[in-house]
């Protein structure tokens, strides 16, 4: 008999593909009896093999790609090579929440929502989101570290940020459910938990072409139920409202119109809704959406964008925020800001972030908020966050400055386990108190509040493993010849075109920020004046600038990011003496006065009231022409 190989097949018999039932049995066995790793719960931050592949550096950084191993696929790598991506399309449902509000007639539904811990989401969601701002921060997100790589170090959204901005629970049971539902299972869940008919459920999932339901469908079928309805109808409407709420906020997907039916399983027992760690699941889901959006071909960003936008407002208040002066600390911090769309372009925001200094960051924005909401201990948890099939690492040790500690060189980020190992992940999460950073791992506190200190060797290490500058210098606003040649020509005759060119030129300079020298602004105004004057005299003088006096310090081209030396006119030298009086030369037809002395003043008596002033001296032909035109105009 021929020997049997692994799997029960003989060496001579052809291998066959396993059937669907066999594959399902294998998955079932893996879920019940997973193959244990060598103590994965106790050592999640396993070290990689010392013989792992070492990548070469990327253009513009990182020099050492042992940390950012997938940077060659990152949108920042494409931007550095000259490719461009438009601002991302944002999935924001802040306005849709106001279409289904819980008033006094629906108090029973509101009581259940309030006990769930999700009630703050009904009021703190931003109606508008800024595409350039969120797109620029998305291009600084690095999936391996789940942090934003800023010019001075790493930053990220922590569990403390979630608790302070949204006021939803960050502790509790991990949100986990089986494999994604099939359409038939989704229909059965809609019939069981929402009380719909099988025909209605099938029609809705077929329209969505997935195991999902439209947000509009939920509002149309359940928003009219009040306290006067039956108990079953109120229970169905409560589940529908919670599904609509998380679909508009925590788990907003890129469909922009629907929500997955699988989340309905979390609302089966309404008394247990408040036991879930909604904040941790929201953060894991947002991490995954940011990771997906770092790929150059992606054009859309999902997740709870109110959390991301409010986080930017909190930590960069001088750059983007517009505070609400009526805010009180008892409310979620998301309500502290007035969301608005910044007028800058994506390129302008990228350049502002490239020039960002460490002193412009508010590292501890919740100092005044601690009386109402202290720092949660779980914010120091180092491990994995899970939301269904989404598993993302959480690294507070990489952002110690956001907790008021001196930043040290963090350990290598760990690779999260597979989502199907839900039992191990839940066990690890349930014992989160055993996996918080110790006092030794946190190190020393900063000497000054919100100073953003780091150890001396940190920046040298960070410069080697990170991509600190996103926008390449040769593509910055107004720097290249291509950017200036795209403006309308000086020779354009229409005033609208000249005004457009001048405004575009001034906009390029204004987008450079306040750090530019006065010479740059002076040169921009001078050139804009020449454009608006409609003459090429100013531009002609730009091409051959006169040499500056010895007392004038000539700026170097490197300090003039918006003007090249060929088109820049330097301002006059600074001096204590008054500027000389420049008198224009007299016309050629008028003889200059004699040099013997000043001429006597010419006194012209005023004409009598009844006598008209004499007309200017003209030749006979001109006088006749003027007279005839005047007569014709008078007759008309």
XYZ file of C-alpha atoms in Angstrom:
636
model
C 0.000 0.000 0.000
C 1.419 3.407 -0.852
C 2.349 5.496 2.161
C -0.191 7.987 3.413
C 0.872 11.599 3.560
C -0.182 14.378 5.923
C -3.947 14.913 5.684
C -4.803 11.264 4.925
C -4.044 11.279 1.187
C -1.797 8.763 -0.494
C 1.228 9.925 -2.412
C -0.225 8.546 -5.690
C -3.767 9.877 -5.294
C -4.412 13.445 -6.444
C -5.136 16.011 -3.747
C -8.627 17.531 -3.713
C -9.772 20.902 -2.424
C -11.671 20.778 0.883
C -15.383 21.414 0.716
C -17.113 24.365 2.306
C -18.386 22.295 5.203
C -14.884 21.020 5.919
C -13.529 24.562 5.951
C -16.287 25.671 8.330
C -15.523 22.749 10.634
C -11.861 23.745 10.662
C -12.733 27.349 11.561
C -15.058 26.103 14.280
C -12.358 23.911 15.751
C -9.872 26.768 15.705
C -12.269 29.005 17.598
C -12.995 26.385 20.248
C -9.488 25.035 20.698
C -6.937 27.553 19.394
C -3.351 26.523 18.973
C -1.567 28.246 21.850
C 1.382 30.492 21.190
C 4.319 30.452 23.596
C 2.645 32.483 26.367
C 1.238 35.222 24.093
C -0.832 36.824 26.854
C 2.050 37.458 29.167
C 4.427 38.693 26.444
C 2.518 40.574 23.762
C 5.506 42.799 22.966
C 7.566 40.002 21.542
C 10.858 40.907 19.969
C 11.390 40.122 16.345
C 14.181 37.888 15.229
C 17.547 39.601 15.219
C 18.156 38.268 11.706
C 15.124 40.070 10.261
C 15.440 41.908 6.994
C 16.865 45.429 7.189
C 15.407 47.802 4.620
C 17.253 50.572 2.892
C 16.335 54.187 3.533
C 13.547 55.954 1.654
C 13.774 59.351 -0.106
C 13.176 62.037 2.493
C 13.387 59.461 5.273
C 13.210 57.214 7.120
C 16.856 56.251 6.884
C 16.257 53.139 8.980
C 13.073 51.387 7.826
C 13.091 48.694 10.465
C 10.151 50.450 12.162
C 8.111 51.831 9.235
C 8.393 48.666 7.174
C 5.541 49.520 4.769
C 6.531 53.121 4.126
C 7.077 52.489 0.408
C 3.271 52.132 0.126
C 2.550 55.257 2.164
C 1.016 58.364 0.609
C 3.837 60.465 2.092
C 6.359 58.495 0.015
C 4.377 59.276 -3.136
C 4.134 62.966 -2.243
C 7.893 63.165 -1.750
C 8.382 61.719 -5.227
C 6.221 64.433 -6.789
C 2.802 62.749 -6.929
C -0.194 64.520 -5.497
C -3.444 63.388 -3.866
C -6.538 65.540 -3.495
C -8.090 66.063 -0.043
C -9.910 63.011 1.188
C -13.669 62.719 1.044
C -14.915 62.655 4.625
C -17.723 60.472 5.988
C -19.379 62.691 8.582
C -22.960 62.149 9.795
C -23.161 64.960 12.338
C -26.110 66.554 10.561
C -28.029 63.259 10.309
C -28.172 62.869 14.076
C -30.432 65.889 14.286
C -32.954 64.168 12.049
C -33.782 61.719 14.863
C -33.881 63.459 18.212
C -35.272 62.088 21.467
C -37.785 64.547 22.916
C -40.157 64.290 25.887
C -42.450 61.998 23.941
C -39.644 59.441 23.707
C -38.348 59.575 27.265
C -38.374 55.782 27.673
C -35.988 55.398 24.738
C -33.746 58.159 26.104
C -33.513 56.479 29.524
C -32.127 53.322 27.948
C -29.702 55.327 25.779
C -28.547 57.253 28.837
C -27.843 54.022 30.766
C -25.825 52.709 27.825
C -23.239 55.488 28.201
C -23.709 56.607 24.587
C -25.996 59.575 25.262
C -23.181 62.190 24.884
C -22.824 61.189 21.233
C -26.250 62.655 20.473
C -25.057 66.207 21.210
C -21.268 66.409 20.765
C -20.923 65.375 17.118
C -19.582 68.061 14.790
C -21.759 68.904 11.830
C -18.852 69.968 9.605
C -15.334 68.620 9.182
C -12.346 70.274 7.538
C -11.068 68.234 4.608
C -7.623 69.909 4.263
C -6.877 69.656 7.982
C -7.933 66.029 8.446
C -6.291 64.968 5.165
C -2.995 66.570 6.191
C -2.954 64.745 9.535
C -3.915 61.500 7.829
C -0.793 61.767 5.667
C 1.294 61.829 8.858
C -0.259 58.662 10.304
C 1.997 55.607 10.414
C 0.273 52.188 10.678
C 3.150 50.348 12.363
C 3.244 52.676 15.366
C -0.421 53.882 15.224
C 0.829 57.413 15.812
C 1.118 60.699 13.932
C 4.758 61.378 13.028
C 5.198 65.111 13.573
C 8.430 67.063 12.919
C 9.402 66.852 16.620
C 8.158 63.368 17.557
C 5.148 61.091 17.729
C 1.618 61.924 18.880
C -1.589 59.922 18.895
C -5.166 59.766 20.127
C -5.161 58.031 23.502
C -7.894 56.513 25.642
C -7.608 59.610 27.806
C -8.467 61.733 24.752
C -11.494 59.571 24.006
C -12.786 59.764 27.589
C -12.299 63.535 27.798
C -13.562 64.477 24.333
C -16.584 62.151 24.146
C -17.405 61.190 27.761
C -18.146 57.588 26.770
C -16.861 54.536 28.721
C -13.375 53.290 27.863
C -13.444 50.336 30.265
C -15.646 47.283 30.176
C -16.077 44.240 27.992
C -14.266 44.113 24.680
C -16.575 44.462 21.686
C -16.307 41.186 19.852
C -18.612 39.170 17.620
C -18.233 36.206 15.265
C -17.183 36.340 11.659
C -18.929 38.963 9.483
C -22.557 38.089 8.896
C -23.895 36.671 5.701
C -26.933 38.306 4.173
C -29.259 35.523 5.322
C -28.005 35.825 8.895
C -28.444 39.610 8.756
C -32.055 39.204 7.624
C -32.753 36.821 10.499
C -31.204 39.271 12.963
C -33.363 42.136 11.676
C -36.509 40.043 12.055
C -35.577 38.932 15.576
C -34.278 42.173 17.096
C -36.141 44.867 15.141
C -39.445 43.103 14.528
C -39.430 43.570 10.761
C -40.798 41.038 8.322
C -38.505 38.789 6.367
C -39.615 40.477 3.130
C -38.744 43.943 4.419
C -35.379 42.770 5.723
C -34.512 40.997 2.456
C -35.522 44.017 0.402
C -33.324 46.311 2.476
C -30.200 44.145 2.431
C -30.608 43.598 -1.296
C -30.714 47.352 -1.828
C -27.559 47.779 0.237
C -25.965 44.787 -1.544
C -24.443 43.749 1.791
C -25.508 42.691 5.290
C -26.261 46.328 6.109
C -29.238 48.656 6.415
C -29.551 52.275 5.401
C -29.620 54.966 8.055
C -32.590 56.490 6.259
C -34.455 53.187 6.493
C -33.984 53.092 10.254
C -35.310 56.625 10.648
C -38.330 56.044 8.419
C -39.416 52.868 10.216
C -38.709 53.666 13.883
C -38.441 57.430 14.469
C -42.233 57.814 14.841
C -42.500 55.447 17.829
C -43.277 57.257 21.092
C -43.917 56.354 24.715
C -47.543 55.650 23.819
C -46.515 52.675 21.677
C -46.351 49.103 22.908
C -43.439 47.794 24.950
C -42.197 45.652 22.060
C -42.267 48.577 19.662
C -40.345 50.742 22.137
C -37.738 48.002 22.539
C -37.383 47.649 18.763
C -37.145 51.434 18.352
C -34.473 51.650 21.081
C -32.313 49.074 19.330
C -32.834 50.836 16.009
C -31.873 54.191 17.549
C -28.685 52.771 19.081
C -27.775 51.118 15.776
C -28.396 54.423 13.993
C -26.320 56.255 16.624
C -23.199 54.096 16.385
C -23.524 53.984 12.593
C -23.421 57.796 12.473
C -20.613 58.160 15.013
C -18.328 55.430 16.358
C -18.459 53.052 13.388
C -19.154 55.318 10.416
C -18.018 53.391 7.344
C -17.225 54.492 3.822
C -20.639 53.626 2.447
C -21.707 57.000 3.909
C -25.339 55.844 3.952
C -25.588 52.518 5.812
C -24.515 50.657 8.930
C -23.570 46.999 9.338
C -26.269 44.801 10.891
C -23.647 42.914 12.906
C -23.566 45.746 15.495
C -27.192 44.981 16.261
C -25.989 41.913 18.161
C -24.510 44.266 20.786
C -28.004 45.578 21.568
C -29.699 42.222 22.039
C -29.756 42.673 25.810
C -30.409 46.389 26.378
C -29.462 46.107 30.045
C -25.894 45.099 29.062
C -25.200 47.878 26.561
C -23.464 50.014 29.194
C -20.979 47.244 30.036
C -19.001 47.555 26.789
C -15.786 49.558 26.338
C -17.242 51.753 23.586
C -14.363 54.207 23.703
C -11.722 51.531 23.139
C -13.701 50.074 20.227
C -14.151 53.530 18.698
C -10.410 54.170 18.934
C -9.518 50.830 17.333
C -11.949 51.503 14.481
C -10.548 55.005 13.903
C -6.984 53.649 13.943
C -7.912 51.200 11.178
C -9.605 53.898 9.086
C -6.524 56.121 9.344
C -4.304 53.192 8.405
C -6.372 52.459 5.307
C -6.348 56.123 4.271
C -2.528 56.220 4.255
C -2.518 54.291 0.971
C -2.152 56.575 -2.013
C -5.055 55.073 -3.962
C -7.572 55.596 -1.130
C -9.798 58.650 -1.554
C -12.094 58.456 1.491
C -11.807 58.560 5.297
C -14.295 56.995 7.694
C -14.489 56.564 11.455
C -15.680 59.047 14.055
C -14.181 62.226 12.632
C -15.482 64.359 15.500
C -12.977 62.586 17.747
C -10.113 63.230 15.333
C -11.062 66.859 14.685
C -11.585 67.712 18.354
C -8.234 66.074 19.175
C -6.534 68.392 16.678
C -8.305 71.407 18.160
C -7.185 70.438 21.660
C -3.508 69.896 20.876
C -3.022 72.601 18.222
C -5.274 75.438 19.418
C -3.212 78.252 17.893
C -3.314 76.779 14.400
C -6.818 75.485 13.764
C -9.235 75.953 16.650
C -12.130 78.318 17.244
C -13.261 78.016 20.887
C -16.806 78.299 22.150
C -16.738 80.805 25.005
C -19.948 79.410 26.541
C -18.405 75.972 27.194
C -18.332 74.535 30.726
C -16.058 71.710 31.891
C -18.975 69.471 32.853
C -19.694 68.798 29.175
C -17.635 66.734 26.685
C -14.593 68.568 25.366
C -15.840 68.119 21.817
C -18.350 70.885 22.618
C -15.547 73.263 23.552
C -14.862 74.080 19.906
C -16.811 75.588 17.045
C -16.131 73.295 14.082
C -15.299 75.169 10.923
C -13.696 74.572 7.550
C -10.316 76.261 7.403
C -9.800 78.323 4.222
C -6.299 76.979 3.585
C -5.516 74.435 0.904
C -4.149 70.966 1.629
C -0.670 71.999 0.501
C -0.756 75.012 2.791
C -1.704 72.872 5.803
C 1.032 70.366 4.984
C 3.598 73.151 4.916
C 2.323 74.589 8.183
C 2.714 71.190 9.825
C 6.204 70.820 8.360
C 7.178 74.107 10.060
C 5.417 73.257 13.324
C 7.486 73.853 16.450
C 7.257 71.891 19.673
C 6.257 75.055 21.548
C 3.093 75.347 19.418
C 1.652 72.093 20.814
C -0.580 71.891 23.870
C 0.661 68.626 25.338
C -1.724 68.499 28.318
C -4.959 70.164 27.238
C -7.207 68.621 29.911
C -5.694 70.164 33.036
C -8.827 72.204 33.713
C -10.972 69.169 32.916
C -9.426 66.864 35.541
C -11.766 67.983 38.295
C -14.704 66.588 36.343
C -12.949 63.690 34.607
C -9.637 62.507 36.082
C -7.057 60.696 34.003
C -8.281 57.081 33.630
C -5.755 54.448 34.646
C -6.524 52.423 31.525
C -4.938 55.191 29.447
C -1.573 53.672 30.496
C -2.602 50.255 29.159
C -0.133 48.900 26.579
C -1.583 46.202 24.357
C -4.242 45.714 21.709
C -7.611 47.328 21.111
C -10.342 45.342 19.416
C -13.581 46.120 17.632
C -15.054 43.028 16.042
C -12.562 41.882 13.438
C -10.407 45.019 13.847
C -7.354 44.662 16.098
C -4.930 47.567 16.492
C -1.943 48.095 18.824
C -2.038 50.825 21.445
C 1.324 52.347 22.467
C 1.208 54.973 25.248
C 4.963 54.567 25.737
C 5.510 56.318 22.401
C 3.628 59.482 23.465
C 4.739 60.030 27.066
C 4.773 63.797 26.557
C 0.981 63.769 26.198
C 0.842 62.499 29.804
C 3.309 65.077 31.137
C 6.388 62.823 31.094
C 9.762 63.181 29.366
C 9.769 61.213 26.136
C 12.331 58.420 25.907
C 13.200 56.132 23.023
C 10.296 53.638 22.986
C 10.642 49.897 22.414
C 9.925 48.361 19.061
C 6.172 48.301 18.270
C 4.636 44.846 18.488
C 2.568 43.137 15.824
C -1.016 42.470 16.981
C -2.321 38.905 16.894
C -4.914 37.674 14.426
C -8.548 38.704 15.032
C -9.684 35.066 15.204
C -7.779 34.644 18.458
C -10.572 36.492 20.252
C -10.325 34.410 23.405
C -6.701 35.388 23.999
C -7.394 39.046 23.257
C -10.365 39.157 25.618
C -8.358 37.531 28.381
C -5.576 40.041 27.897
C -8.040 42.951 27.934
C -9.856 41.707 31.039
C -6.536 41.761 32.913
C -5.570 45.213 31.632
C -4.436 46.275 35.104
C -1.537 43.835 34.740
C -0.421 45.482 31.503
C -0.224 49.192 32.293
C 3.086 50.998 32.132
C 4.996 50.841 35.382
C 6.477 53.905 37.057
C 9.872 52.856 35.755
C 8.537 52.669 32.181
C 6.948 56.098 32.454
C 10.204 57.704 33.570
C 10.434 61.261 34.897
C 7.848 63.995 34.654
C 8.540 67.116 32.621
C 10.086 70.008 34.498
C 7.418 72.394 33.230
C 3.776 71.733 32.431
C 3.110 71.022 28.746
C 6.762 71.576 27.801
C 7.085 68.488 25.595
C 10.546 67.499 26.810
C 12.484 64.497 25.556
C 15.793 62.861 26.338
C 18.776 64.262 24.377
C 19.207 61.198 22.168
C 15.526 60.978 21.203
C 15.544 63.379 18.237
C 18.615 61.745 16.665
C 16.873 58.372 16.875
C 13.552 59.794 15.643
C 15.153 61.545 12.679
C 16.609 58.210 11.579
C 13.418 56.107 11.756
C 10.751 58.648 10.764
C 9.575 60.761 7.832
C 9.449 64.146 9.544
C 8.806 66.427 6.543
C 5.944 65.479 4.202
C 6.102 68.259 1.605
C 9.388 68.230 -0.356
C 11.125 71.644 -0.420
C 11.132 71.927 -4.216
C 7.322 71.648 -4.313
C 6.442 74.211 -1.671
C 4.149 77.119 -2.475
C 5.721 79.797 -4.668
C 9.148 78.141 -4.577
C 9.382 76.609 -8.035
C 9.217 78.098 -11.472
C 6.254 75.876 -12.294
C 4.213 77.333 -9.439
C 4.900 80.889 -10.577
C 4.398 80.154 -14.270
C 0.930 78.813 -13.509
C -0.167 82.334 -12.609
C -1.716 84.602 -15.277
C 0.740 86.550 -17.387
C 1.897 90.088 -16.560
C 0.928 91.161 -20.045
C -2.743 90.357 -19.557
C -4.800 93.413 -20.367
C -7.966 92.804 -18.343
C -8.171 94.100 -14.798
C -9.793 90.859 -13.583
C -6.809 88.813 -14.715
C -4.333 91.202 -13.097
C -6.305 91.127 -9.859
C -6.404 87.329 -9.932
C -2.640 87.162 -10.403
C -1.985 89.630 -7.583
C -4.341 87.836 -5.198
C -2.794 84.472 -6.014
C 0.671 85.869 -5.361
C -0.370 87.359 -2.029
C -2.139 84.134 -1.063
C 1.083 82.194 -1.598
C 2.924 84.512 0.754
C 0.186 84.562 3.390
C 0.104 80.766 3.449
C 3.785 80.844 4.413
C 2.878 81.997 7.909
C 4.239 84.665 10.214
C 7.750 83.258 10.400
C 8.802 84.883 7.125
C 10.901 88.015 7.159
C 9.607 91.481 6.413
C 11.609 91.448 3.172
C 9.442 88.660 1.811
C 6.214 90.523 2.505
C 7.678 93.783 1.156
C 8.714 92.089 -2.065
C 5.308 90.471 -2.477
C 3.506 93.787 -2.041
C 5.872 95.467 -4.488
C 5.295 92.818 -7.118
C 1.533 92.813 -6.534
C 1.516 96.603 -6.973
C 3.260 96.249 -10.320
C 0.715 93.648 -11.425
C -2.259 95.779 -10.466
C -0.714 98.833 -12.150
C -0.897 96.926 -15.410
C 2.625 97.761 -16.497
C 5.776 95.717 -16.844
C 8.008 98.388 -15.336
C 8.048 96.727 -11.921
C 8.675 93.291 -13.329
C 11.390 94.667 -15.547
C 13.123 96.149 -12.560
C 12.907 92.772 -10.821
C 14.973 91.062 -13.441
C 18.017 93.270 -12.820
C 18.015 94.333 -9.195
C 20.487 96.998 -8.276
C 23.187 95.955 -5.828
C 22.282 96.600 -2.222
C 24.275 99.137 -0.212
C 27.015 97.938 2.009
C 25.002 98.693 5.116
C 22.134 96.523 3.931
C 22.210 92.846 4.808
C 21.145 90.990 1.693
C 18.923 88.019 2.506
C 20.054 84.698 1.144
C 17.859 82.829 -1.327
C 17.355 80.076 1.256
C 15.550 82.524 3.547
C 13.200 83.635 0.778
C 10.935 80.624 0.206
C 8.517 82.491 -2.036
C 10.818 84.644 -4.206
C 13.890 83.835 -6.206
C 16.726 86.412 -6.426
C 15.838 87.100 -10.057
C 12.415 88.464 -9.169
C 13.021 89.959 -5.734
C 13.525 93.694 -5.127
C 15.348 94.425 -1.911
C 14.072 97.242 0.309
C 16.167 100.396 0.848
C 18.899 100.388 3.435
C 17.977 101.260 6.965
C 19.431 104.619 8.046
C 18.887 107.292 10.675
C 18.992 110.081 8.064
C 15.722 111.139 6.472
C 15.152 109.681 3.027
C 16.206 111.970 0.130
C 13.523 113.922 -1.666
C 13.191 112.645 -5.211
C 11.956 115.320 -7.664
C 10.906 114.070 -11.098
C 12.692 115.734 -14.045
C 10.745 118.441 -15.940
C 9.317 117.731 -19.369
C 11.646 118.190 -22.340
C 9.549 121.061 -23.790
C 9.944 123.206 -20.666
C 13.297 124.844 -20.005
C 14.744 124.424 -16.523
C 14.938 127.541 -14.338
C 18.095 129.609 -14.254
C 20.692 128.670 -11.721
C 21.165 132.281 -10.480
C 18.307 132.076 -8.005
C 14.815 130.958 -7.426
C 12.264 132.377 -9.877
C 9.697 134.843 -8.598
C 6.376 133.321 -7.704
C 3.782 133.398 -10.395
C 0.595 135.067 -9.174
C -2.515 134.376 -11.266
C -5.520 136.477 -10.261
C -8.792 134.596 -10.107
C -11.140 135.249 -13.067
C -14.285 137.315 -12.519
C -17.425 135.409 -11.646
C -19.102 136.333 -14.943
C -16.143 135.349 -17.078
C -15.395 131.711 -17.757
C -11.806 130.546 -17.308
C -9.785 130.534 -20.528
C -9.485 127.282 -22.426
C -6.057 125.697 -22.772
C -3.983 126.797 -25.729
C -4.559 124.510 -28.664
C -3.837 124.734 -32.369
C -6.577 125.742 -34.778
C -7.402 122.219 -35.844
C -7.772 121.008 -32.297
C -9.831 124.051 -31.327
C -12.223 123.473 -34.189
C -12.586 119.859 -33.289
C -13.336 120.622 -29.688
C -15.838 123.314 -30.676
C -17.717 121.088 -33.091
C -17.939 118.240 -30.548
C -19.226 120.633 -27.936
C -21.880 122.011 -30.262
C -23.049 118.520 -31.207
C -23.263 117.475 -27.611
C -25.226 120.599 -26.751
C -27.753 119.984 -29.552
C -28.210 116.424 -28.458
